[in-house]
Each structure stands twice: as structure tokens, then as C-alpha cells.
Short mmCIF file of C-alpha atoms and ligand atoms in Angstrom, two decimals:
data_model
loop_
_atom_site.label_atom_id
_atom_site.label_comp_id
_atom_site.label_asym_id
_atom_site.label_seq_id
_atom_site.Cartn_x
_atom_site.Cartn_y
_atom_site.Cartn_z
CA MET A 1 132.27 -80.39 67.64
CA LYS A 2 132.50 -76.31 66.97
CA ASP A 3 130.59 -74.78 69.17
CA ASP A 4 127.70 -72.74 67.88
CA PRO A 5 128.81 -68.80 68.64
CA SER A 6 127.33 -67.33 71.56
CA ARG A 7 125.99 -63.75 71.03
CA ARG A 8 129.49 -62.24 73.50
CA ASP A 9 131.27 -64.03 70.27
CA VAL A 10 128.93 -62.33 67.91
CA LEU A 11 129.21 -58.59 69.01
CA THR A 12 133.05 -59.18 69.82
CA THR A 13 133.75 -59.64 66.14
CA ALA A 14 130.61 -57.20 64.51
CA ALA A 15 132.69 -54.82 67.50
CA ARG A 16 136.35 -55.72 65.47
CA VAL A 17 134.49 -55.84 61.87
CA SER A 18 133.35 -51.82 62.87
CA ALA A 19 136.45 -50.65 63.82
CA LEU A 20 138.05 -51.96 61.77
CA LEU A 21 136.26 -50.15 59.07
CA GLY A 22 136.13 -47.25 60.80
CA LEU A 23 140.33 -47.49 61.21
CA GLY A 24 140.01 -47.70 57.54
CA ALA A 25 137.91 -45.04 56.71
CA VAL A 26 139.86 -43.04 58.96
CA GLY A 27 143.28 -44.62 56.94
CA ALA A 28 141.48 -43.49 53.85
CA TYR A 29 140.99 -39.84 54.32
CA MET A 30 144.10 -39.47 56.74
CA VAL A 31 146.15 -41.08 52.81
CA ARG A 32 143.52 -39.00 50.84
CA LYS A 33 144.54 -35.88 53.00
CA THR A 34 148.07 -37.20 52.72
CA MET A 35 147.74 -36.98 49.17
CA ALA A 36 145.98 -33.94 48.89
CA HIS A 37 147.70 -31.60 46.77
CA ASP A 38 145.32 -28.29 47.38
CA GLY A 39 142.60 -27.17 49.78
CA TRP A 40 140.49 -24.57 50.21
CA GLN A 41 141.30 -21.42 51.41
CA ILE A 42 139.93 -17.96 51.71
CA ASP A 43 140.61 -14.99 49.16
CA PRO A 44 141.51 -12.14 51.13
CA GLU A 45 140.38 -9.60 48.69
CA LEU A 46 137.09 -11.33 47.99
CA CYS A 47 135.77 -11.99 51.53
CA VAL A 48 133.72 -9.08 52.45
CA ASN A 49 134.80 -9.03 55.84
CA SER A 50 138.85 -8.34 54.37
CA HIS A 51 137.66 -6.93 50.92
CA VAL A 52 138.89 -2.96 51.34
CA GLY A 53 135.90 -1.10 50.03
CA ALA A 54 133.35 -3.08 50.69
CA ALA A 55 130.42 -1.03 51.80
CA GLU A 56 128.66 -3.34 54.65
CA LEU A 57 129.39 -2.65 57.81
CA VAL A 58 127.74 -6.13 59.34
CA ALA A 59 130.42 -8.86 59.01
CA CYS A 60 129.54 -12.33 56.74
CA GLN A 61 129.59 -14.69 59.17
CA LYS A 62 128.72 -17.44 56.84
CA CYS A 63 132.47 -18.83 57.57
CA ALA A 64 131.16 -19.33 61.38
CA THR A 65 127.44 -20.55 59.83
CA THR A 66 127.91 -23.16 57.45
CA CYS A 67 131.07 -25.39 57.77
CA VAL A 68 130.04 -28.86 58.37
CA LEU A 69 131.15 -28.63 61.01
CA GLN A 70 130.29 -28.10 64.82
CA LEU A 71 133.13 -25.74 65.73
CA SER A 72 134.09 -24.01 62.05
CA ALA A 73 137.33 -25.15 60.43
CA VAL A 74 137.95 -20.85 59.69
CA ARG A 75 139.71 -19.62 62.66
CA ALA A 76 140.95 -15.39 62.80
CA VAL A 77 144.52 -14.76 62.12
CA ASN A 78 146.34 -11.76 62.70
CA ASN A 79 149.02 -10.73 61.08
CA HIS A 80 151.60 -9.33 63.72
CA ALA A 81 153.97 -8.00 61.84
CA GLY A 82 150.75 -5.55 59.98
CA CYS A 83 149.36 -4.95 63.17
CA GLY A 84 149.45 -1.65 64.78
CA ARG A 85 149.54 -2.98 68.03
CA CYS A 86 147.42 -0.26 68.48
CA TYR A 87 145.83 0.51 72.67
CA ILE A 88 142.00 0.98 71.10
CA CYS A 89 141.84 -1.79 68.98
CA PRO A 90 138.62 -1.52 66.68
CA ALA A 91 138.87 -5.61 65.93
CA TYR A 92 138.38 -6.63 69.86
CA PHE A 93 136.66 -3.32 70.61
CA ASP A 94 133.23 -2.15 70.21
CA VAL A 95 134.50 0.93 69.57
CA LYS A 96 130.64 2.26 69.91
CA SER A 97 129.91 1.43 73.30
CA ALA A 98 130.50 4.27 76.18
CA VAL A 99 133.75 4.54 77.54
CA GLY A 100 134.05 3.37 81.12
CA PRO A 101 135.81 4.34 83.67
CA ASP A 102 138.89 3.26 82.98
CA GLY A 103 138.58 5.54 79.74
CA LEU A 104 138.47 2.32 77.27
CA PRO A 105 135.11 1.46 75.14
CA SER A 106 132.78 -1.03 78.10
CA GLU A 107 132.53 -3.75 75.12
CA LYS A 108 134.73 -5.99 73.13
CA ALA A 109 133.89 -6.73 69.66
CA CYS A 110 134.09 -10.84 69.45
CA PRO A 111 131.03 -12.67 69.98
CA ARG A 112 132.93 -15.48 71.93
CA ASP A 113 135.59 -13.71 74.03
CA ALA A 114 138.68 -15.02 71.67
CA ILE A 115 140.77 -12.38 71.60
CA ARG A 116 143.74 -11.07 74.04
CA ARG A 117 144.70 -7.96 74.76
CA VAL A 118 148.48 -8.03 76.17
CA ALA A 119 150.33 -4.98 76.55
CA ILE A 120 154.00 -5.54 75.59
CA GLY A 121 157.64 -4.32 75.83
CA GLU A 122 158.17 -1.79 78.92
CA ILE A 123 155.38 -1.09 80.15
CA ASP A 124 154.41 2.47 81.23
CA PRO A 125 151.89 1.53 84.45
CA GLY A 126 150.92 5.50 84.45
CA ASP A 127 149.75 5.93 81.17
CA MET A 128 148.64 3.21 79.61
CA ALA A 129 147.75 4.87 76.56
CA ASN A 130 151.61 4.45 76.42
CA ASN A 131 151.88 0.64 75.78
CA TYR A 132 151.68 -1.25 73.01
CA TYR A 133 149.24 -4.07 73.25
CA GLU A 134 149.62 -7.77 71.87
CA TYR A 135 146.36 -8.72 70.48
CA GLN A 136 146.46 -12.55 70.04
CA ILE A 137 143.15 -14.96 68.86
CA ASP A 138 142.61 -17.98 70.86
CA GLU A 139 141.76 -20.47 68.08
CA LYS A 140 139.76 -22.86 71.29
CA LEU A 141 138.13 -19.82 71.11
CA CYS A 142 137.24 -18.42 67.69
CA ASN A 143 134.56 -19.85 64.93
CA GLY A 144 135.63 -17.70 62.04
CA CYS A 145 132.46 -15.54 62.34
CA GLY A 146 134.83 -12.66 60.92
CA ILE A 147 133.35 -9.67 62.93
CA CYS A 148 137.11 -8.70 64.41
CA VAL A 149 138.40 -8.88 60.78
CA MET A 150 135.44 -6.47 59.71
CA GLY A 151 136.47 -4.02 63.01
CA CYS A 152 140.41 -4.16 61.60
CA LYS A 153 139.95 -3.42 57.89
CA GLU A 154 140.68 -0.57 56.34
CA PRO A 155 140.92 2.64 57.16
CA ALA A 156 139.15 2.20 60.76
CA GLY A 157 142.41 0.11 61.38
CA LEU A 158 145.28 -2.11 59.55
CA GLY A 159 143.34 -5.21 57.85
CA SER A 160 146.00 -7.43 59.79
CA ILE A 161 143.28 -9.30 61.02
CA ARG A 162 141.91 -12.00 58.25
CA LEU A 163 139.93 -15.61 57.97
CA GLU A 164 141.98 -18.83 57.14
CA VAL A 165 140.59 -21.95 56.60
CA ARG A 166 142.64 -24.33 58.65
CA TYR A 167 143.95 -27.76 56.89
CA ASP A 168 144.19 -29.57 59.79
CA LEU A 169 140.71 -28.99 60.97
CA CYS A 170 139.30 -28.66 57.66
CA VAL A 171 137.62 -32.25 56.78
CA ASP A 172 138.28 -31.78 53.02
CA CYS A 173 134.34 -32.03 52.28
CA ASN A 174 134.38 -32.58 48.59
CA ARG A 175 131.41 -30.02 48.70
CA CYS A 176 133.24 -27.95 50.71
CA SER A 177 129.08 -25.89 52.07
CA ILE A 178 130.36 -22.48 53.14
CA ALA A 179 132.39 -22.51 49.25
CA GLN A 180 128.87 -22.67 47.97
CA THR A 181 127.10 -20.44 50.16
CA CYS A 182 129.45 -17.63 49.93
CA PRO A 183 128.62 -14.70 48.94
CA THR A 184 131.57 -13.44 47.00
CA ASP A 185 133.41 -16.42 45.97
CA ALA A 186 136.35 -15.81 48.17
CA TYR A 187 136.84 -19.47 48.68
CA GLU A 188 139.06 -20.97 46.44
CA ARG A 189 141.17 -24.30 45.79
CA ILE A 190 145.23 -23.56 46.57
CA PRO A 191 147.87 -26.12 46.73
CA PHE A 192 149.23 -26.60 49.65
CA ASP A 193 152.75 -25.56 48.89
CA LYS A 194 151.54 -22.18 47.98
CA SER A 195 149.31 -22.20 51.51
CA LYS A 196 150.97 -23.77 54.28
CA PRO A 197 153.83 -21.43 54.57
CA VAL A 198 151.72 -18.82 55.13
CA VAL A 199 149.67 -19.88 57.67
CA ALA A 200 153.32 -21.66 59.74
CA ALA A 201 154.57 -18.02 58.67
CA GLU A 202 151.97 -16.24 60.99
CA ARG A 203 151.58 -18.96 63.45
CA ALA A 204 155.29 -18.91 64.52
CA MET B 1 133.34 31.70 67.97
CA THR B 2 133.33 31.73 65.10
CA ARG B 3 130.57 29.68 63.05
CA TYR B 4 131.53 27.51 60.33
CA GLU B 5 129.44 26.48 57.06
CA HIS B 6 131.28 24.19 54.42
CA ALA B 7 131.10 25.83 51.06
CA GLY B 8 131.48 22.88 49.01
CA VAL B 9 134.42 21.41 46.86
CA HIS B 10 137.08 24.01 45.89
CA PRO B 11 136.75 24.57 42.41
CA CYS B 12 140.45 23.78 42.06
CA SER B 13 139.64 20.32 42.80
CA ALA B 14 136.50 19.61 41.41
CA ALA B 15 136.88 15.90 39.78
CA SER B 16 136.16 16.78 36.62
CA LYS B 17 139.80 18.55 36.57
CA SER B 18 141.39 17.40 39.54
CA ALA B 19 144.91 18.13 39.02
CA PHE B 20 145.95 14.44 40.81
CA SER B 21 145.39 11.39 38.94
CA ALA B 22 145.82 8.97 41.95
CA ALA B 23 146.57 10.58 45.25
CA LEU B 24 146.10 13.85 46.90
CA ARG B 25 148.08 13.92 50.16
CA GLY B 26 149.14 17.65 51.33
CA ILE B 27 147.58 21.01 51.21
CA ALA B 28 148.69 24.61 52.35
CA ILE B 29 147.83 27.98 52.23
CA ASP B 30 150.26 30.69 51.99
CA ALA B 31 150.36 34.16 52.96
CA ASP B 32 148.56 35.30 49.95
CA GLY B 33 146.01 32.24 49.89
CA ALA B 34 147.20 30.62 47.50
CA ILE B 35 146.80 26.90 47.36
CA LEU B 36 149.42 23.89 47.18
CA ALA B 37 149.14 20.85 47.04
CA ALA B 38 151.63 17.90 46.84
CA GLY B 39 150.25 14.35 45.79
CA ASP B 40 151.19 11.37 43.24
CA ALA B 41 154.75 12.79 42.03
CA LYS B 42 153.71 16.28 41.53
CA VAL B 43 153.12 19.93 43.12
CA ALA B 44 150.64 21.91 41.63
CA ILE B 45 149.55 25.90 42.68
CA PHE B 46 146.35 27.54 42.73
CA ASP B 47 144.78 31.11 42.83
CA PRO B 48 142.24 31.66 46.01
CA ASP B 49 139.69 31.64 43.37
CA GLY B 50 140.27 28.00 42.10
CA ALA B 51 142.88 28.54 38.65
CA LEU B 52 145.61 26.69 38.57
CA ARG B 53 148.83 28.53 38.58
CA SER B 54 151.34 26.26 37.26
CA SER B 55 152.53 22.21 38.66
CA TRP B 56 155.44 20.79 38.36
CA SER B 57 156.72 17.22 38.45
CA THR B 58 158.57 15.61 41.89
CA PRO B 59 161.71 12.70 41.40
CA THR B 60 159.45 10.74 43.83
CA PRO B 61 155.90 10.42 45.45
CA ALA B 62 155.30 14.09 47.21
CA HIS B 63 153.38 13.61 50.32
CA ALA B 64 153.77 17.07 52.18
CA ILE B 65 153.84 20.65 51.63
CA ALA B 66 154.38 23.50 53.12
CA ALA B 67 155.40 27.61 51.98
CA CYS B 68 158.34 29.62 53.59
CA ASP B 69 158.74 32.77 54.00
CA ASP B 70 160.78 33.92 51.30
CA GLY B 71 158.40 32.59 48.83
CA ARG B 72 160.04 28.94 48.21
CA ILE B 73 157.80 25.96 48.82
CA ALA B 74 159.42 22.96 50.62
CA VAL B 75 158.08 19.43 49.70
CA GLY B 76 158.10 16.02 51.55
CA LEU B 77 159.62 12.81 49.73
CA VAL B 78 160.19 9.91 51.02
CA GLY B 79 163.80 9.89 52.49
CA GLY B 80 164.08 14.04 52.21
CA VAL B 81 163.26 17.68 51.91
CA ALA B 82 162.71 19.19 48.55
CA PHE B 83 162.61 23.19 47.99
CA PHE B 84 161.66 24.76 45.21
CA ALA B 85 160.92 27.76 43.95
CA ARG B 86 158.14 29.24 42.45
CA ASP B 87 158.45 28.42 38.46
CA GLY B 88 159.47 24.81 39.91
CA SER B 89 163.05 24.46 39.63
CA CYS B 90 164.14 22.84 42.22
CA VAL B 91 166.82 25.11 44.51
CA GLU B 92 167.76 22.65 47.18
CA ARG B 93 167.61 19.55 48.88
CA TRP B 94 168.09 17.52 51.89
CA SER B 95 168.54 14.42 51.14
CA ASP B 96 169.93 11.88 54.36
CA SER B 97 167.74 9.34 55.55
CA ASP B 98 169.66 9.08 58.22
CA GLN B 99 167.74 12.05 59.04
CA ILE B 100 163.93 12.19 56.96
CA ARG B 101 162.94 9.29 56.35
CA PHE B 102 158.92 9.94 55.86
CA PRO B 103 157.75 13.48 55.92
CA THR B 104 154.09 13.75 56.05
CA SER B 105 154.13 16.95 57.08
CA LEU B 106 155.80 20.05 57.12
CA ALA B 107 155.90 23.27 58.71
CA ILE B 108 158.19 26.37 58.84
CA ARG B 109 158.60 29.01 61.23
CA GLY B 110 161.28 31.97 61.34
CA ASP B 111 164.16 29.60 61.27
CA ASN B 112 162.62 26.42 62.03
CA VAL B 113 161.86 23.22 59.84
CA LEU B 114 160.02 20.80 61.42
CA VAL B 115 158.74 17.69 60.06
CA GLY B 116 156.55 15.72 60.42
CA ASP B 117 158.73 12.45 60.49
CA ALA B 118 155.70 9.15 60.51
CA GLY B 119 159.03 7.03 59.84
CA PHE B 120 161.36 8.30 62.86
CA ARG B 121 157.00 8.67 64.88
CA HIS B 122 158.65 12.23 66.03
CA VAL B 123 158.77 15.97 64.61
CA ARG B 124 162.30 16.51 63.48
CA ARG B 125 163.90 20.28 64.10
CA PHE B 126 166.22 21.85 61.29
CA ASP B 127 167.18 25.54 61.07
CA ARG B 128 166.96 26.90 57.49
CA GLY B 129 170.62 25.57 56.62
CA GLY B 130 169.51 22.05 56.77
CA ARG B 131 171.46 21.43 60.31
CA PHE B 132 169.63 18.91 62.21
CA LEU B 133 168.54 21.07 65.71
CA GLY B 134 166.86 17.96 67.79
CA THR B 135 163.79 15.88 68.13
CA ILE B 136 160.28 16.55 69.42
CA GLY B 137 158.05 14.16 71.41
CA MET B 138 160.96 11.21 71.77
CA ASP B 139 160.80 12.02 75.95
CA ASP B 140 157.74 10.13 77.16
CA ARG B 141 158.20 6.89 77.98
CA GLY B 142 156.07 6.12 74.60
CA GLY B 143 158.78 6.39 72.73
CA GLY B 144 157.56 8.52 70.16
CA PHE B 145 154.18 9.34 67.95
CA ARG B 146 151.32 6.66 67.79
CA THR B 147 151.29 6.50 64.63
CA CYS B 148 149.38 3.54 63.56
CA ASN B 149 148.10 4.87 59.91
CA GLY B 150 151.67 6.13 58.99
CA HIS B 151 150.50 9.53 59.13
CA LEU B 152 152.37 11.98 61.51
CA ASP B 153 150.64 15.97 61.60
CA LEU B 154 151.89 18.76 63.12
CA ALA B 155 150.89 22.48 62.81
CA ILE B 156 152.48 26.01 64.45
CA ASP B 157 150.52 28.82 66.06
CA ALA B 158 150.98 32.38 66.14
CA GLU B 159 152.62 31.87 69.54
CA GLN B 160 154.94 29.30 67.79
CA THR B 161 153.47 26.19 69.83
CA ILE B 162 153.97 23.23 67.83
CA HIS B 163 150.25 21.23 68.30
CA VAL B 164 151.01 17.54 66.58
CA ALA B 165 148.37 15.06 66.16
CA ASP B 166 149.15 11.49 67.85
CA PRO B 167 145.82 9.34 66.98
CA GLY B 168 147.05 6.02 68.58
CA ARG B 169 147.01 8.02 72.00
CA HIS B 170 143.99 9.71 71.02
CA ARG B 171 145.51 13.49 71.80
CA VAL B 172 146.81 16.75 70.35
CA THR B 173 149.89 16.97 72.50
CA ARG B 174 151.63 20.34 72.58
CA PHE B 175 155.53 21.45 72.58
CA SER B 176 157.63 24.17 72.87
CA MET B 177 160.04 25.29 69.84
CA GLN B 178 162.48 23.53 71.64
CA GLY B 179 160.86 20.44 72.34
CA GLU B 180 159.30 20.82 76.19
CA ARG B 181 156.18 19.98 76.54
CA LEU B 182 153.28 22.24 77.30
CA GLY B 183 150.09 19.79 77.80
CA HIS B 184 147.94 17.81 75.75
CA PHE B 185 143.88 17.69 75.19
CA GLY B 186 141.66 14.72 73.73
CA ARG B 187 140.72 11.28 74.54
CA PHE B 188 139.48 8.39 73.56
CA ASP B 189 135.30 8.28 72.71
CA GLY B 190 133.89 6.62 69.84
CA VAL B 191 129.95 8.12 71.54
CA ASP B 192 131.19 11.97 72.93
CA PRO B 193 131.88 14.09 70.03
CA ALA B 194 134.09 15.46 72.25
CA GLY B 195 136.52 12.45 72.16
CA PHE B 196 137.96 11.08 69.29
CA ALA B 197 136.67 7.23 67.99
CA GLY B 198 137.55 4.44 66.23
CA CYS B 199 141.36 3.05 66.57
CA CYS B 200 143.83 5.78 65.88
CA ASN B 201 142.29 9.81 65.56
CA PRO B 202 142.83 12.64 65.25
CA THR B 203 145.44 11.78 62.10
CA ASN B 204 145.28 15.62 61.02
CA LEU B 205 145.16 18.67 62.15
CA ALA B 206 145.34 23.05 61.87
CA VAL B 207 145.34 26.14 64.11
CA THR B 208 143.45 29.44 63.14
CA SER B 209 144.65 32.67 63.37
CA ARG B 210 142.86 32.69 66.86
CA GLY B 211 144.46 29.49 68.05
CA GLU B 212 141.61 27.64 67.50
CA ILE B 213 142.79 23.34 66.47
CA VAL B 214 141.29 22.21 63.70
CA THR B 215 141.02 18.24 63.62
CA VAL B 216 140.48 15.81 61.24
CA SER B 217 139.79 12.01 61.76
CA LYS B 218 139.16 8.45 59.66
CA ALA B 219 136.49 6.37 59.79
CA PRO B 220 134.42 7.62 59.33
CA VAL B 221 135.78 11.24 58.76
CA ALA B 222 134.82 13.49 61.19
CA VAL B 223 136.24 17.59 60.90
CA LYS B 224 135.81 19.38 64.63
CA LEU B 225 136.52 22.79 65.97
CA PHE B 226 138.37 22.88 69.27
CA SER B 227 139.30 26.56 71.69
CA SER B 228 142.97 26.57 72.45
CA ASN B 229 141.85 24.58 75.76
CA GLY B 230 140.53 21.91 74.41
CA SER B 231 136.86 22.06 74.15
CA LEU B 232 135.22 21.57 71.70
CA ILE B 233 133.30 24.19 69.80
CA ALA B 234 131.50 22.84 66.69
CA VAL B 235 131.54 19.23 64.58
CA LEU B 236 131.65 20.39 61.02
CA PRO B 237 129.70 18.16 57.94
CA SER B 238 131.68 15.71 56.77
CA ASP B 239 128.79 13.38 55.37
CA GLU B 240 130.07 14.39 51.68
CA PHE B 241 133.57 12.23 52.21
CA ASP B 242 133.88 8.79 50.88
CA SER B 243 133.81 6.05 54.21
CA GLN B 244 137.41 4.96 53.00
CA CYS B 245 139.30 8.50 53.16
CA LYS B 246 142.07 8.77 55.37
CA ASN B 247 145.00 10.87 56.96
CA CYS B 248 142.75 13.95 54.84
CA ASP B 249 144.96 17.25 55.43
CA VAL B 250 144.10 20.18 56.46
CA ALA B 251 145.02 23.94 56.01
CA VAL B 252 144.06 27.36 57.24
CA GLY B 253 144.15 30.20 54.96
CA PRO B 254 144.79 34.09 56.11
CA ASP B 255 141.42 34.59 56.18
CA ASP B 256 140.33 31.31 58.48
CA ARG B 257 139.11 29.50 55.79
CA ILE B 258 139.08 26.05 56.11
CA LEU B 259 140.22 23.46 53.89
CA VAL B 260 140.52 20.05 54.38
CA VAL B 261 141.60 17.51 51.34
CA GLU B 262 138.85 14.63 50.45
CA THR B 263 141.85 11.61 49.39
CA VAL B 264 139.77 9.01 47.32
CA TRP B 265 138.17 12.29 45.02
CA ARG B 266 141.20 13.68 45.68
CA GLU B 267 139.05 17.44 45.66
CA ILE B 268 139.88 19.62 48.74
CA HIS B 269 136.83 20.37 50.33
CA VAL B 270 135.83 24.57 52.10
CA TYR B 271 134.72 24.86 55.78
CA ALA B 272 134.45 28.90 55.64
CA PRO B 273 133.65 31.34 58.31
CA ALA B 274 130.01 31.83 58.09
CA ALA B 275 130.64 36.22 57.41
CA LEU B 276 132.23 34.34 54.31
CA ALA B 277 130.90 31.48 53.45
CA LYS B 278 128.31 33.44 50.65
CA GLN B 279 131.06 34.36 48.87
CA THR B 280 132.95 31.24 47.98
CA PRO B 281 132.26 29.11 44.77
CA GLU B 282 130.58 26.34 45.64
CA GLU B 283 130.96 22.92 43.22
CA SER B 284 130.29 19.66 42.90
CA ARG B 285 131.60 16.51 42.10
S1 LIG C 301 131.69 -17.30 53.45
FE1 LIG C 301 132.96 -15.54 52.09
S2 LIG C 301 132.32 -14.04 52.39
FE2 LIG C 301 131.49 -14.55 54.37
S3 LIG C 301 133.18 -14.78 56.20
FE3 LIG C 301 133.58 -16.19 54.70
S4 LIG C 301 134.56 -15.83 53.13
FE4 LIG C 301 133.62 -13.97 53.53
S1 LIG C 302 136.80 -14.04 63.82
FE1 LIG C 302 134.94 -13.92 65.60
S2 LIG C 302 135.16 -15.58 67.24
FE2 LIG C 302 136.97 -15.60 65.49
S3 LIG C 302 138.03 -14.14 66.94
FE3 LIG C 302 136.98 -12.98 65.55
S4 LIG C 302 135.29 -11.51 66.27
FE4 LIG C 302 136.21 -13.49 68.18
S1 LIG C 303 135.85 -28.34 53.39
FE1 LIG C 303 133.95 -28.72 54.69
S2 LIG C 303 135.47 -28.37 56.40
FE2 LIG C 303 136.83 -27.15 55.11
S3 LIG C 303 135.76 -25.39 55.44
FE3 LIG C 303 134.33 -25.99 54.17
S4 LIG C 303 132.11 -27.02 55.15
FE4 LIG C 303 134.34 -27.04 57.11
#
């Protein structure tokens, strides 16, 4: 005769079932993600932060603040081929802050200190204005607030930085909360085959 | 020290009459005070009072313009320089993209033709026959000027000193005609107007008959007058420039009037020495 199930057996079974259900949900999500043909992306021509001619001087930070994820699925991406590698980058520095003893603006623009400034090529230590600088965005720190994108926009900069939804981070909500609140309808569904190479190429 | 006043928009370029429909890129003033303008794929010449004298098409977009002593007009085109007679006929053309890539400024003095080449990021010197004489600005470790905006501007003063805007270094650098570095002035500063603000400024410059240097910056537009030793004399009013303006060319006339291009509306703004300001016709868009 089979004994009554112990409390431990019940708990073990429940844990297995919920693990299976959890795995099932993750599996279903993975299947949905794999099968999906399109995803959310930002049209840089419409985003307030990158649209040339937008009169706003304050960055729209809704991509950072309204994503369902704790750290938004949106990141700033620098198209290095289009970057001027400037000595004073208005996306990196707060160019209106007081000049420090090193001749550089004393404050940075990024509130999360997510941009690294690295002198590249043959370095002239005697005159730092002679060097080129690469501006690298740390994707672990960036929350897609768009402040650097606004700073880099023409005519102040060359507009090489823009916001992108990262497909590997985005959970593809049925109703993207950023798309719901974006003031300029910059969010659009675009096919993966169109969007993925862009991200891959620019991160290379 | 001369005090300047903003004397309005030059009548040759008020929006209702603008000769340029898409772009006004370069201006110059000849010895008689006529205004030479390059933009679109076109050259236009105006009387000092604004009446259109003539205009003609260029084979490709016109990026820079300068008056030659012999009356011809030199125009910078991608890959070369074309020389026109005043009737618009092309009398000479240099087109060798190994020698000239993207001329965004021209200055001609005596037998010297200087091309500010944003493609090479240095100044290229030729004689009047088109013979290449050398480069200017390639001799430091930086390997050329920092023309992040795709624009390189220069001017020659009465002493034959060449002044070049080096926006990425926030400087104006001076050279002898042979290319020897004579020094520089300017530094980055987003607060103190004596410095140059933003990422890459100044973008454009010109020299007055007294050797003062007029600089133009972008984002926002700032027009500044510096003494020949680089001390700030004055910041001229520029509130009427659209915030999207960039690479606004500047020219100084024989009477020391300063003309600055408003690139969005394709206008020419006039700054007149105070004594002349009241004689300058004022027009607004
Ligand atoms: S919410 Fe829209 S406008 Fe605002 S930063 Fe995001 S994409 Fe740009
Ligand atoms: S988007 Fe915001 S957090 Fe990300 S690098 Fe730019 S300024 Fe920093
Ligand atoms: S779909 Fe969801 S996770 Fe993706 S960007 Fe929009 S709110 Fe964020």
C-alpha cells in the first residue's frame, strides 16, 4: 500500500511542476522570439533626440524611463565611421560647464558615466588637442536616456550617436510601453532581416 | 578699435529675392566692393548696394569663391577650381582630384592661390598657373587641421600672413606664405566668450584691413572680433541667425564692413563699423 504523500513529496512535485511551467514559458518566449519576423526599432529621423531641426534643447528621456525593464532595452550606439573623434565631444562633455585646469570641460554629459573617451592613433602627449578620440559606450551602464544623442546632434556634433532597441534585451512586449508614450511615434516594427545587420555592423 | 553694429540683412540676399534656392556656401568681396557669392551650382555677383549684376551656373555645386586681381573669379568645385570671367565664361579649370579634393575656401594674393581643402584637411598652395607649390598645416603631429565639420576656412592679411580656422583644436593658426608656423590663438571655453565653445569652432574667419580677425562659430552662431594678437575685442550680435546654421562664411569689404552668411535662410548679414552703420540699407526677412 502506498503511503500518503509526505509534505516534502508535495513540495518537490510542486517545485518540479512550476519549474516545468517556467521552462515552458521561457521556451514559449524563446520560440516566439525565434519565430518573430519583426521587432521594435527607433526611427532616428523621428526621435526627438536625433531628429535634426528639433528645437528641444532638453533630451527626451522616455526610452530610459518607460521601458518595462528595470534597465531599458534601449542603448545609445555610436556609429564610429561617422564620428569626428573630436577633442571636445559635446556628447561626452557638458560643454557648458566651467573649464578645468586641463583645459577641458569639468563635467561630463552622461548622467551614468557610460561613455569612455580614449585617445587613439599616435598620441601627442605634448598637445592633447592634436589627438583623435574614440567615444565608446558601455552597454552595461547606458540606459538609453538620449542625452548624448541630443549633444551629438547636428549642427553641434555630427549626429553619429543614436538610440537603438537592443533585440537581445527587448522582451518584445505585446504593447511596447515606450511606443505607447513616444511623443513623436518614432517606434516602429521593422523586419529583423532589415534591422539586425545594422546593429551588428555598428557594434563590430 | 572699431565698434561694429549689426546693420541688418544685405538686400542682395533677403529671402524674397535670394538668388540661392538650396545653399549659399561662400562669399567674397572684390576690390570695388562687389559681393561674389557661391552656392547651389551657381555664382552670383551683386553691386555693393545689392543689385544683381550677373549670375551663371557652375558644372557642379560651388563651395568657395575668391576674386583674382585680374578681375577673374575663382570658384571651388569638388575636385578642382574653375576660373570665370565676369561674363560667366569659364576661362580656366584645374581638375585633378589628386591635387584638390574638397575646396571649401580660396584666397588669392599675388602669384599665390591658396585652397583650403577639407578633403585633405590642409591648405594647398599653387601658383597662378596651377603649379602645386606645397602644403600648409601638415607639419605637426596632428596630421592636418581638425575639420570635423567638413569645412576648412582661411584668410590672408595685408602682411601676407595666412590665418586658418582649426575648429577641432578651437584655434586660429597662422602661417607664413611658405608654410612656416607663426603661432596660434584660441582655446576651448564654453563659458568665457574669449574662448571657442562647442565641439568644433571657429569654423570660418576673415581679416579686416587693420589685421583684426573675425571668427564665426556654430551651434549657436557667434561672430567675434579679435585683435591681431588674439585678444577678444567684441562679440557681435547674432540672435537673428537660425540655430541650425553652420559653416557660415564671412568676408570683409574694402570699407571694413563684415558680411556673414546665414546658411539656413541663405541671407548675408551685414556688420558695419559704427560710422558706416547708418548708411547701410536694412531689410528683414
Ligand atoms: S520616446 Fe521617442 S522621442 Fe523619446 S527618446 Fe525614445 S524614441 Fe526618442
Ligand atoms: S544614452 Fe544616456 S546613459 Fe547612454 S551613454 Fe548616452 S547619456 Fe549615457
Ligand atoms: S517592447 Fe518592452 S522591453 Fe522592448 S523596448 Fe518596448 S517596453 Fe522595452
